[in-house]
Amino acid sequence: MTEYRRKDFCIECRKETEYILRKQTIRKAIRGQEYTFEITVAVCTECGEQMSLHGLMDLNVQEVDQQYRAAEGIVSIEDIEKLMKIYKIGKAPLSYALGFGEVTIARYLEGQVPSREYSDIIKNALASPAYMKSKLVKHRERITDAAYKKALAAADSLLHLFSVSEKMLRVISYVFDQLEEVTPLMLQKLLYFIQGNYSALHKMPIFEEDCRAWVHGPVYPEVYDLFRDFKYNPIEDARFALLRGTADALTEEERKSIDLVVNTFGMYGGKVLEKITHNEEPWKSARKGYSDHIPSSEMLTKDSIQKYYETVDMKYGIETEQGLMNYIQDMLK
C-alpha cells in the first residue's frame, strides 16, 4: 500500500506529528469462526505508536465487512444497489419480489449481513434476468402494479440483450477480467482468435455463435448488438454485473486457450488485430466479390476457422505464446 504522510495529534508524543497509513493484519472471530483481515492503521513517524484518527474506525469496519463477505461469498451492498438500478426497483418492492420481508433489503443496505440462503437468492437475481423474472412473476401479488411493470420490462429487455450463449458470456467475462481495457473492435477479434485457437487444439468450438465477415474483420453479430447497447464503458455499466462470476465455470482447457490469446493478440489494439484477420484465409475467402466498403453477412464457418488454425498450429505451434507471437509477427510484415 502507498504510504501517505500527514499530520495529526499523537497522544503518546502529546503533539502534532506526521503519521503514515499502512496495512495491518488482524484476526477476528465472527459467528464462532476466526478470520484474517487487513485493515488500515495510522502510525506516528516519531514514536511508532498507532494513532486514533477521525473516521479510521469506520473505515476499518468497512474493510472487515468487505473482506468477510468476500471470504464467505456473501453479496455486497454495492451488488444490491446494482440489482435495484438494473431492474429500476425500490427497496421494499425488491424485498417482496425476492420473497423476503418488507424491510429486509433496507436492512442489508444499512450494513446487516445477509444469510447465505438470502445472499444466494440476491446473487442469482443479479446474475440471471430469467431468474429475476421468475421471482417477479411468483410474487406478483405482493408488488404494486407500477413497480412490477417497470421491473418486468427491465427483465425482458435484459433477456433480449443477453441473448448470447452462456459460454460466450463466460469467455467475454474472462477476457474483461484479464485485460484492463477492451474496445468493442478488439473484443470481436479476440473472440475470433480464441475460437480459432481452441477449436484447432481441441477439435471442437469453444462457443456456438457463428462469425460473420464484416468490413472490419470477423464479427459476432450477437456480441455486437450486446455492446452497442452499452453507451459507456461496459465495466462501468450496472448491467455488466450480470457477467461477473460467469467466467468461474470455464474449464482449465478453455482458460488456457483464452490466456494464450489474451497474452499475445491482447497486446495489440483493435485496428492491428483487424489487419491480421484481413490477411487470413477465412475472412478473405468469405469477402470475395465484396467491395471493401460494402457490408457482408457471409459466414466464417466454425469449420473454416478450425481448419485454418490447424494449419497455423502445424507451422507455428499455437499451444504456446511464443508460437502465437511468431505467427502474429509474420502476419504483420
mmCIF file of C-alpha atoms in Angstrom:
data_model
loop_
_atom_site.group_PDB
_atom_site.id
_atom_site.type_symbol
_atom_site.label_atom_id
_atom_site.label_comp_id
_atom_site.label_asym_id
_atom_site.label_seq_id
_atom_site.Cartn_x
_atom_site.Cartn_y
_atom_site.Cartn_z
ATOM 1 C CA MET A 1 0.000 0.000 0.000
ATOM 2 C CA THR A 2 1.234 3.531 -0.753
ATOM 3 C CA GLU A 3 2.276 5.386 2.406
ATOM 4 C CA TYR A 4 0.737 8.832 2.917
ATOM 5 C CA ARG A 5 2.408 11.318 5.262
ATOM 6 C CA ARG A 6 0.031 13.700 7.034
ATOM 7 C CA LYS A 7 -0.207 15.291 10.469
ATOM 8 C CA ASP A 8 -2.486 14.718 13.448
ATOM 9 C CA PHE A 9 -2.308 14.754 17.252
ATOM 10 C CA CYS A 10 -0.352 11.840 18.756
ATOM 11 C CA ILE A 11 -1.436 11.070 22.345
ATOM 12 C CA GLU A 12 1.950 9.448 23.047
ATOM 13 C CA CYS A 13 4.039 12.371 21.802
ATOM 14 C CA ARG A 14 1.465 14.893 23.091
ATOM 15 C CA LYS A 15 1.810 16.998 19.967
ATOM 16 C CA GLU A 16 1.002 17.138 16.266
ATOM 17 C CA THR A 17 3.197 14.688 14.380
ATOM 18 C CA GLU A 18 3.393 13.149 10.952
ATOM 19 C CA TYR A 19 1.784 9.753 10.511
ATOM 20 C CA ILE A 20 1.850 7.013 7.914
ATOM 21 C CA LEU A 21 -1.140 4.957 6.751
ATOM 22 C CA ARG A 22 -0.295 1.296 6.282
ATOM 23 C CA LYS A 23 -1.960 -2.116 6.289
ATOM 24 C CA GLN A 24 -2.016 -4.312 9.372
ATOM 25 C CA THR A 25 -3.126 -7.923 9.583
ATOM 26 C CA ILE A 26 -5.571 -8.770 12.373
ATOM 27 C CA ARG A 27 -7.509 -11.876 13.375
ATOM 28 C CA LYS A 28 -11.158 -11.581 14.313
ATOM 29 C CA ALA A 29 -13.822 -14.121 15.302
ATOM 30 C CA ILE A 30 -17.195 -13.812 13.563
ATOM 31 C CA ARG A 31 -20.050 -16.203 14.343
ATOM 32 C CA GLY A 32 -17.660 -18.568 16.087
ATOM 33 C CA GLN A 33 -15.126 -18.712 13.261
ATOM 34 C CA GLU A 34 -11.786 -16.920 13.120
ATOM 35 C CA TYR A 35 -10.793 -14.847 10.062
ATOM 36 C CA THR A 36 -7.711 -12.886 8.994
ATOM 37 C CA PHE A 37 -8.300 -9.316 7.787
ATOM 38 C CA GLU A 38 -6.127 -6.469 6.540
ATOM 39 C CA ILE A 39 -7.099 -3.098 7.971
ATOM 40 C CA THR A 40 -5.667 0.405 7.627
ATOM 41 C CA VAL A 41 -3.799 1.858 10.615
ATOM 42 C CA ALA A 42 -2.120 5.216 11.236
ATOM 43 C CA VAL A 43 1.410 5.067 12.708
ATOM 44 C CA CYS A 44 3.222 8.040 14.239
ATOM 45 C CA THR A 45 6.551 8.611 12.459
ATOM 46 C CA GLU A 46 8.214 9.832 15.678
ATOM 47 C CA CYS A 47 7.226 7.266 18.334
ATOM 48 C CA GLY A 48 5.989 4.435 16.150
ATOM 49 C CA GLU A 49 2.714 4.029 18.036
ATOM 50 C CA GLN A 50 -0.678 3.794 16.368
ATOM 51 C CA MET A 51 -2.777 6.953 16.277
ATOM 52 C CA SER A 52 -6.538 7.251 16.510
ATOM 53 C CA LEU A 53 -7.761 9.288 13.544
ATOM 54 C CA HIS A 54 -11.238 10.581 12.870
ATOM 55 C CA GLY A 55 -13.060 8.217 10.512
ATOM 56 C CA LEU A 56 -10.433 5.461 10.717
ATOM 57 C CA MET A 57 -12.620 3.182 12.840
ATOM 58 C CA ASP A 58 -15.457 3.460 10.311
ATOM 59 C CA LEU A 59 -13.010 2.603 7.523
ATOM 60 C CA ASN A 60 -11.841 -0.464 9.454
ATOM 61 C CA VAL A 61 -15.434 -1.633 9.875
ATOM 62 C CA GLN A 62 -15.962 -1.314 6.103
ATOM 63 C CA GLU A 63 -12.723 -3.172 5.352
ATOM 64 C CA VAL A 64 -13.612 -6.067 7.654
ATOM 65 C CA ASP A 65 -17.148 -6.211 6.261
ATOM 66 C CA GLN A 66 -15.968 -6.309 2.633
ATOM 67 C CA GLN A 67 -13.306 -8.945 3.302
ATOM 68 C CA TYR A 68 -15.689 -11.101 5.358
ATOM 69 C CA ARG A 69 -18.306 -11.030 2.603
ATOM 70 C CA ALA A 70 -15.669 -11.915 0.008
ATOM 71 C CA ALA A 71 -14.369 -14.810 2.126
ATOM 72 C CA GLU A 72 -17.857 -16.216 2.670
ATOM 73 C CA GLY A 73 -19.193 -15.457 -0.812
ATOM 74 C CA ILE A 74 -21.817 -13.102 0.634
ATOM 75 C CA VAL A 75 -23.340 -10.488 -1.655
ATOM 76 C CA SER A 76 -22.079 -6.922 -1.155
ATOM 77 C CA ILE A 77 -24.063 -3.744 -0.543
ATOM 78 C CA GLU A 78 -22.810 -2.485 -3.914
ATOM 79 C CA ASP A 79 -24.254 -5.556 -5.632
ATOM 80 C CA ILE A 80 -27.661 -4.985 -4.033
ATOM 81 C CA GLU A 81 -27.590 -1.376 -5.217
ATOM 82 C CA LYS A 82 -26.730 -2.588 -8.733
ATOM 83 C CA LEU A 83 -29.660 -5.009 -8.649
ATOM 84 C CA MET A 84 -32.011 -2.153 -7.771
ATOM 85 C CA LYS A 85 -30.573 0.017 -10.534
ATOM 86 C CA ILE A 86 -30.685 -2.713 -13.192
ATOM 87 C CA TYR A 87 -34.346 -3.520 -12.546
ATOM 88 C CA LYS A 88 -35.415 0.029 -11.651
ATOM 89 C CA ILE A 89 -36.929 -1.225 -8.412
ATOM 90 C CA GLY A 90 -37.044 0.179 -4.866
ATOM 91 C CA LYS A 91 -36.034 -1.447 -1.594
ATOM 92 C CA ALA A 92 -39.439 -2.675 -0.434
ATOM 93 C CA PRO A 93 -40.617 -3.927 -3.866
ATOM 94 C CA LEU A 94 -37.307 -5.771 -4.300
ATOM 95 C CA SER A 95 -37.717 -7.390 -0.889
ATOM 96 C CA TYR A 96 -41.183 -8.587 -1.843
ATOM 97 C CA ALA A 97 -40.085 -9.731 -5.305
ATOM 98 C CA LEU A 98 -37.350 -11.919 -3.837
ATOM 99 C CA GLY A 99 -39.690 -13.396 -1.247
ATOM 100 C CA PHE A 100 -38.236 -11.509 1.737
ATOM 101 C CA GLY A 101 -39.878 -9.351 4.395
ATOM 102 C CA GLU A 102 -40.649 -5.723 3.567
ATOM 103 C CA VAL A 103 -37.598 -4.168 5.278
ATOM 104 C CA THR A 104 -35.039 -6.914 4.572
ATOM 105 C CA ILE A 105 -33.295 -5.163 1.671
ATOM 106 C CA ALA A 106 -33.315 -1.854 3.568
ATOM 107 C CA ARG A 107 -31.512 -3.543 6.464
ATOM 108 C CA TYR A 108 -28.964 -5.085 4.136
ATOM 109 C CA LEU A 109 -28.260 -1.671 2.615
ATOM 110 C CA GLU A 110 -27.655 -0.331 6.133
ATOM 111 C CA GLY A 111 -24.982 -2.969 6.692
ATOM 112 C CA GLN A 112 -26.719 -6.055 8.042
ATOM 113 C CA VAL A 113 -25.050 -9.179 6.589
ATOM 114 C CA PRO A 114 -27.481 -11.482 4.733
ATOM 115 C CA SER A 115 -27.711 -15.175 5.485
ATOM 116 C CA ARG A 116 -26.096 -17.476 2.929
ATOM 117 C CA GLU A 117 -29.562 -18.503 1.684
ATOM 118 C CA TYR A 118 -30.757 -14.931 1.114
ATOM 119 C CA SER A 119 -27.377 -13.894 -0.292
ATOM 120 C CA ASP A 120 -27.570 -16.670 -2.888
ATOM 121 C CA ILE A 121 -31.064 -15.529 -3.922
ATOM 122 C CA ILE A 122 -29.799 -11.971 -4.452
ATOM 123 C CA LYS A 123 -26.726 -13.197 -6.358
ATOM 124 C CA ASN A 124 -28.869 -15.398 -8.599
ATOM 125 C CA ALA A 125 -31.172 -12.436 -9.332
ATOM 126 C CA LEU A 126 -28.137 -10.312 -10.198
ATOM 127 C CA ALA A 127 -26.658 -12.993 -12.453
ATOM 128 C CA SER A 128 -29.790 -14.076 -14.326
ATOM 129 C CA PRO A 129 -32.600 -11.935 -15.798
ATOM 130 C CA ALA A 130 -34.614 -15.156 -16.257
ATOM 131 C CA TYR A 131 -34.310 -15.932 -12.539
ATOM 132 C CA MET A 132 -35.282 -12.373 -11.592
ATOM 133 C CA LYS A 133 -38.274 -12.520 -13.901
ATOM 134 C CA SER A 134 -39.422 -15.796 -12.350
ATOM 135 C CA LYS A 135 -39.236 -14.207 -8.894
ATOM 136 C CA LEU A 136 -41.235 -11.184 -10.053
ATOM 137 C CA VAL A 137 -43.940 -13.398 -11.540
ATOM 138 C CA LYS A 138 -44.055 -15.682 -8.498
ATOM 139 C CA HIS A 139 -44.544 -12.788 -6.052
ATOM 140 C CA ARG A 140 -46.674 -10.649 -8.366
ATOM 141 C CA GLU A 141 -49.428 -10.145 -5.782
ATOM 142 C CA ARG A 142 -47.036 -8.589 -3.261
ATOM 143 C CA ILE A 143 -45.775 -5.869 -5.626
ATOM 144 C CA THR A 144 -47.583 -2.733 -6.821
ATOM 145 C CA ASP A 145 -48.587 -2.600 -10.498
ATOM 146 C CA ALA A 146 -46.184 0.248 -11.254
ATOM 147 C CA ALA A 147 -43.154 -1.430 -9.639
ATOM 148 C CA TYR A 148 -43.999 -4.799 -11.189
ATOM 149 C CA LYS A 149 -44.392 -3.481 -14.737
ATOM 150 C CA LYS A 150 -41.195 -1.430 -14.574
ATOM 151 C CA ALA A 151 -39.091 -4.307 -13.199
ATOM 152 C CA LEU A 152 -40.633 -6.856 -15.588
ATOM 153 C CA ALA A 153 -39.918 -4.618 -18.574
ATOM 154 C CA ALA A 154 -36.294 -4.314 -17.437
ATOM 155 C CA ALA A 155 -36.030 -8.106 -17.097
ATOM 156 C CA ASP A 156 -37.485 -8.683 -20.569
ATOM 157 C CA SER A 157 -35.113 -6.109 -22.038
ATOM 158 C CA LEU A 158 -32.123 -7.819 -20.432
ATOM 159 C CA LEU A 159 -33.277 -11.253 -21.600
ATOM 160 C CA HIS A 160 -33.271 -9.924 -25.155
ATOM 161 C CA LEU A 161 -29.991 -8.092 -24.681
ATOM 162 C CA PHE A 162 -28.134 -11.045 -23.180
ATOM 163 C CA SER A 163 -29.273 -13.491 -25.833
ATOM 164 C CA VAL A 164 -25.797 -14.876 -26.483
ATOM 165 C CA SER A 165 -24.871 -18.315 -25.175
ATOM 166 C CA GLU A 166 -23.734 -18.835 -21.598
ATOM 167 C CA LYS A 167 -20.329 -19.997 -22.855
ATOM 168 C CA MET A 168 -19.885 -16.801 -24.874
ATOM 169 C CA LEU A 169 -20.750 -14.735 -21.795
ATOM 170 C CA ARG A 170 -18.212 -16.691 -19.761
ATOM 171 C CA VAL A 171 -15.491 -16.092 -22.335
ATOM 172 C CA ILE A 172 -16.304 -12.368 -22.562
ATOM 173 C CA SER A 173 -16.284 -12.070 -18.770
ATOM 174 C CA TYR A 174 -12.894 -13.788 -18.564
ATOM 175 C CA VAL A 175 -11.415 -11.540 -21.257
ATOM 176 C CA PHE A 176 -12.568 -8.444 -19.364
ATOM 177 C CA ASP A 177 -11.128 -9.867 -16.140
ATOM 178 C CA GLN A 178 -7.718 -10.330 -17.770
ATOM 179 C CA LEU A 179 -7.460 -7.057 -19.689
ATOM 180 C CA GLU A 180 -7.808 -3.549 -18.243
ATOM 181 C CA GLU A 181 -9.390 -2.063 -21.356
ATOM 182 C CA VAL A 182 -11.148 -3.790 -24.238
ATOM 183 C CA THR A 183 -12.790 -1.885 -27.091
ATOM 184 C CA PRO A 184 -15.712 -3.476 -28.979
ATOM 185 C CA LEU A 185 -13.496 -3.878 -32.084
ATOM 186 C CA MET A 186 -10.737 -5.515 -30.047
ATOM 187 C CA LEU A 187 -13.198 -7.820 -28.277
ATOM 188 C CA GLN A 188 -14.616 -9.091 -31.569
ATOM 189 C CA LYS A 189 -11.183 -10.016 -32.872
ATOM 190 C CA LEU A 190 -10.099 -11.647 -29.608
ATOM 191 C CA LEU A 191 -13.233 -13.819 -29.629
ATOM 192 C CA TYR A 192 -12.413 -14.905 -33.169
ATOM 193 C CA PHE A 193 -8.811 -15.754 -32.251
ATOM 194 C CA ILE A 194 -9.973 -17.623 -29.145
ATOM 195 C CA GLN A 195 -12.358 -19.675 -31.271
ATOM 196 C CA GLY A 196 -9.552 -20.423 -33.707
ATOM 197 C CA ASN A 197 -7.019 -21.386 -31.064
ATOM 198 C CA TYR A 198 -9.362 -23.553 -29.018
ATOM 199 C CA SER A 199 -11.002 -25.344 -31.939
ATOM 200 C CA ALA A 200 -7.638 -26.130 -33.559
ATOM 201 C CA LEU A 201 -6.206 -27.559 -30.349
ATOM 202 C CA HIS A 202 -9.321 -29.405 -29.134
ATOM 203 C CA LYS A 203 -11.128 -30.192 -32.414
ATOM 204 C CA MET A 204 -14.333 -28.511 -31.289
ATOM 205 C CA PRO A 205 -15.589 -24.899 -30.946
ATOM 206 C CA ILE A 206 -15.412 -23.150 -27.599
ATOM 207 C CA PHE A 207 -18.762 -21.393 -28.153
ATOM 208 C CA GLU A 208 -21.671 -21.959 -30.541
ATOM 209 C CA GLU A 209 -22.076 -18.488 -32.104
ATOM 210 C CA ASP A 210 -21.241 -18.098 -35.791
ATOM 211 C CA CYS A 211 -18.896 -15.400 -37.043
ATOM 212 C CA ARG A 212 -19.581 -13.067 -39.972
ATOM 213 C CA ALA A 213 -17.148 -11.493 -42.437
ATOM 214 C CA TRP A 214 -17.832 -7.796 -41.924
ATOM 215 C CA VAL A 215 -15.822 -4.974 -43.470
ATOM 216 C CA HIS A 216 -13.632 -4.550 -40.383
ATOM 217 C CA GLY A 217 -12.957 -8.239 -39.960
ATOM 218 C CA PRO A 218 -14.701 -11.132 -38.190
ATOM 219 C CA VAL A 219 -17.704 -10.084 -36.096
ATOM 220 C CA TYR A 220 -20.129 -11.954 -33.872
ATOM 221 C CA PRO A 221 -23.399 -10.051 -34.505
ATOM 222 C CA GLU A 222 -24.967 -11.063 -31.184
ATOM 223 C CA VAL A 223 -21.981 -9.648 -29.305
ATOM 224 C CA TYR A 224 -22.047 -6.524 -31.475
ATOM 225 C CA ASP A 225 -25.696 -5.956 -30.540
ATOM 226 C CA LEU A 226 -24.945 -6.609 -26.880
ATOM 227 C CA PHE A 227 -22.237 -3.979 -26.529
ATOM 228 C CA ARG A 228 -23.818 -1.455 -28.872
ATOM 229 C CA ASP A 229 -26.463 -1.015 -26.166
ATOM 230 C CA PHE A 230 -23.830 -0.104 -23.558
ATOM 231 C CA LYS A 231 -23.455 3.627 -24.093
ATOM 232 C CA TYR A 232 -20.403 3.975 -21.839
ATOM 233 C CA ASN A 233 -17.563 1.762 -20.687
ATOM 234 C CA PRO A 234 -19.255 -1.663 -20.281
ATOM 235 C CA ILE A 235 -17.473 -2.334 -16.983
ATOM 236 C CA GLU A 236 -18.931 0.879 -15.521
ATOM 237 C CA ASP A 237 -22.476 -0.053 -16.565
ATOM 238 C CA ALA A 238 -24.537 -1.620 -13.768
ATOM 239 C CA ARG A 239 -25.754 -4.276 -16.199
ATOM 240 C CA PHE A 240 -22.184 -5.542 -16.549
ATOM 241 C CA ALA A 241 -22.729 -7.112 -13.125
ATOM 242 C CA LEU A 242 -24.661 -9.803 -14.995
ATOM 243 C CA LEU A 243 -21.341 -11.002 -16.421
ATOM 244 C CA ARG A 244 -19.447 -11.069 -13.149
ATOM 245 C CA GLY A 245 -18.565 -14.530 -11.899
ATOM 246 C CA THR A 246 -19.682 -16.312 -15.076
ATOM 247 C CA ALA A 247 -16.048 -16.972 -16.026
ATOM 248 C CA ASP A 248 -15.729 -19.265 -12.998
ATOM 249 C CA ALA A 249 -17.495 -22.025 -14.949
ATOM 250 C CA LEU A 250 -14.824 -22.215 -17.672
ATOM 251 C CA THR A 251 -12.733 -25.377 -17.854
ATOM 252 C CA GLU A 252 -8.961 -25.404 -17.441
ATOM 253 C CA GLU A 253 -8.525 -26.062 -21.176
ATOM 254 C CA GLU A 254 -10.819 -23.149 -22.048
ATOM 255 C CA ARG A 255 -8.963 -20.791 -19.725
ATOM 256 C CA LYS A 256 -5.633 -21.873 -21.194
ATOM 257 C CA SER A 257 -6.711 -21.044 -24.753
ATOM 258 C CA ILE A 258 -8.122 -17.690 -23.679
ATOM 259 C CA ASP A 259 -4.918 -16.896 -21.770
ATOM 260 C CA LEU A 260 -2.826 -17.763 -24.818
ATOM 261 C CA VAL A 261 -4.807 -15.305 -26.947
ATOM 262 C CA VAL A 262 -5.055 -12.566 -24.302
ATOM 263 C CA ASN A 263 -1.316 -12.686 -23.580
ATOM 264 C CA THR A 264 -0.412 -12.420 -27.279
ATOM 265 C CA PHE A 265 -3.115 -10.928 -29.506
ATOM 266 C CA GLY A 266 -4.338 -8.974 -26.457
ATOM 267 C CA MET A 267 -1.165 -6.876 -26.562
ATOM 268 C CA TYR A 268 -2.442 -5.128 -29.704
ATOM 269 C CA GLY A 269 -5.251 -2.682 -30.404
ATOM 270 C CA GLY A 270 -8.340 -3.390 -32.458
ATOM 271 C CA LYS A 271 -7.007 -1.941 -35.728
ATOM 272 C CA VAL A 272 -3.856 -4.066 -35.609
ATOM 273 C CA LEU A 273 -5.924 -7.179 -34.898
ATOM 274 C CA GLU A 274 -8.195 -6.222 -37.793
ATOM 275 C CA LYS A 275 -5.139 -6.114 -40.083
ATOM 276 C CA ILE A 276 -4.196 -9.648 -39.018
ATOM 277 C CA THR A 277 -7.655 -11.033 -39.763
ATOM 278 C CA HIS A 278 -7.646 -9.308 -43.165
ATOM 279 C CA ASN A 279 -4.540 -11.333 -44.030
ATOM 280 C CA GLU A 280 -6.117 -14.633 -43.011
ATOM 281 C CA GLU A 281 -7.775 -17.053 -45.421
ATOM 282 C CA PRO A 282 -11.202 -17.444 -43.691
ATOM 283 C CA TRP A 283 -12.022 -13.716 -43.882
ATOM 284 C CA LYS A 284 -10.519 -13.243 -47.358
ATOM 285 C CA SER A 285 -12.475 -16.191 -48.774
ATOM 286 C CA ALA A 286 -15.751 -15.009 -47.239
ATOM 287 C CA ARG A 287 -15.210 -11.491 -48.593
ATOM 288 C CA LYS A 288 -14.524 -12.486 -52.197
ATOM 289 C CA GLY A 289 -16.694 -10.442 -54.546
ATOM 290 C CA TYR A 290 -17.435 -7.761 -51.949
ATOM 291 C CA SER A 291 -16.137 -4.202 -52.051
ATOM 292 C CA ASP A 292 -14.073 -3.012 -49.084
ATOM 293 C CA HIS A 293 -16.922 -0.647 -48.193
ATOM 294 C CA ILE A 294 -19.885 -2.984 -48.697
ATOM 295 C CA PRO A 295 -21.188 -4.849 -45.626
ATOM 296 C CA SER A 296 -21.337 -8.621 -45.886
ATOM 297 C CA SER A 297 -23.305 -11.169 -43.905
ATOM 298 C CA GLU A 298 -21.192 -14.009 -45.261
ATOM 299 C CA MET A 299 -20.399 -16.538 -42.566
ATOM 300 C CA LEU A 300 -16.937 -17.515 -41.433
ATOM 301 C CA THR A 301 -17.910 -21.057 -40.561
ATOM 302 C CA LYS A 302 -16.564 -22.631 -37.404
ATOM 303 C CA ASP A 303 -15.176 -25.393 -39.594
ATOM 304 C CA SER A 304 -13.225 -22.964 -41.806
ATOM 305 C CA ILE A 305 -11.798 -21.193 -38.738
ATOM 306 C CA GLN A 306 -10.766 -24.508 -37.171
ATOM 307 C CA LYS A 307 -9.118 -25.854 -40.345
ATOM 308 C CA TYR A 308 -7.220 -22.612 -40.900
ATOM 309 C CA TYR A 309 -5.844 -22.559 -37.362
ATOM 310 C CA GLU A 310 -4.942 -26.232 -37.577
ATOM 311 C CA THR A 311 -2.611 -25.296 -40.439
ATOM 312 C CA VAL A 312 -1.279 -22.389 -38.376
ATOM 313 C CA ASP A 313 -0.669 -24.786 -35.483
ATOM 314 C CA MET A 314 1.276 -27.181 -37.703
ATOM 315 C CA LYS A 315 3.634 -24.378 -38.734
ATOM 316 C CA TYR A 316 3.918 -22.277 -35.557
ATOM 317 C CA GLY A 317 2.713 -24.354 -32.608
ATOM 318 C CA ILE A 318 -0.160 -22.261 -31.239
ATOM 319 C CA GLU A 319 -0.263 -24.121 -27.933
ATOM 320 C CA THR A 320 2.497 -21.747 -26.785
ATOM 321 C CA GLU A 321 2.645 -17.971 -26.514
ATOM 322 C CA GLN A 322 5.924 -17.897 -28.458
ATOM 323 C CA GLY A 323 4.322 -19.771 -31.328
ATOM 324 C CA LEU A 324 1.432 -17.319 -31.461
ATOM 325 C CA MET A 325 3.791 -14.328 -31.251
ATOM 326 C CA ASN A 326 5.792 -15.698 -34.177
ATOM 327 C CA TYR A 327 2.569 -16.055 -36.162
ATOM 328 C CA ILE A 328 1.472 -12.519 -35.303
ATOM 329 C CA GLN A 329 4.796 -11.040 -36.341
ATOM 330 C CA ASP A 330 4.668 -12.830 -39.701
ATOM 331 C CA MET A 331 1.092 -11.665 -40.334
ATOM 332 C CA LEU A 332 2.050 -8.048 -39.633
ATOM 333 C CA LYS A 333 5.032 -7.973 -42.017
#
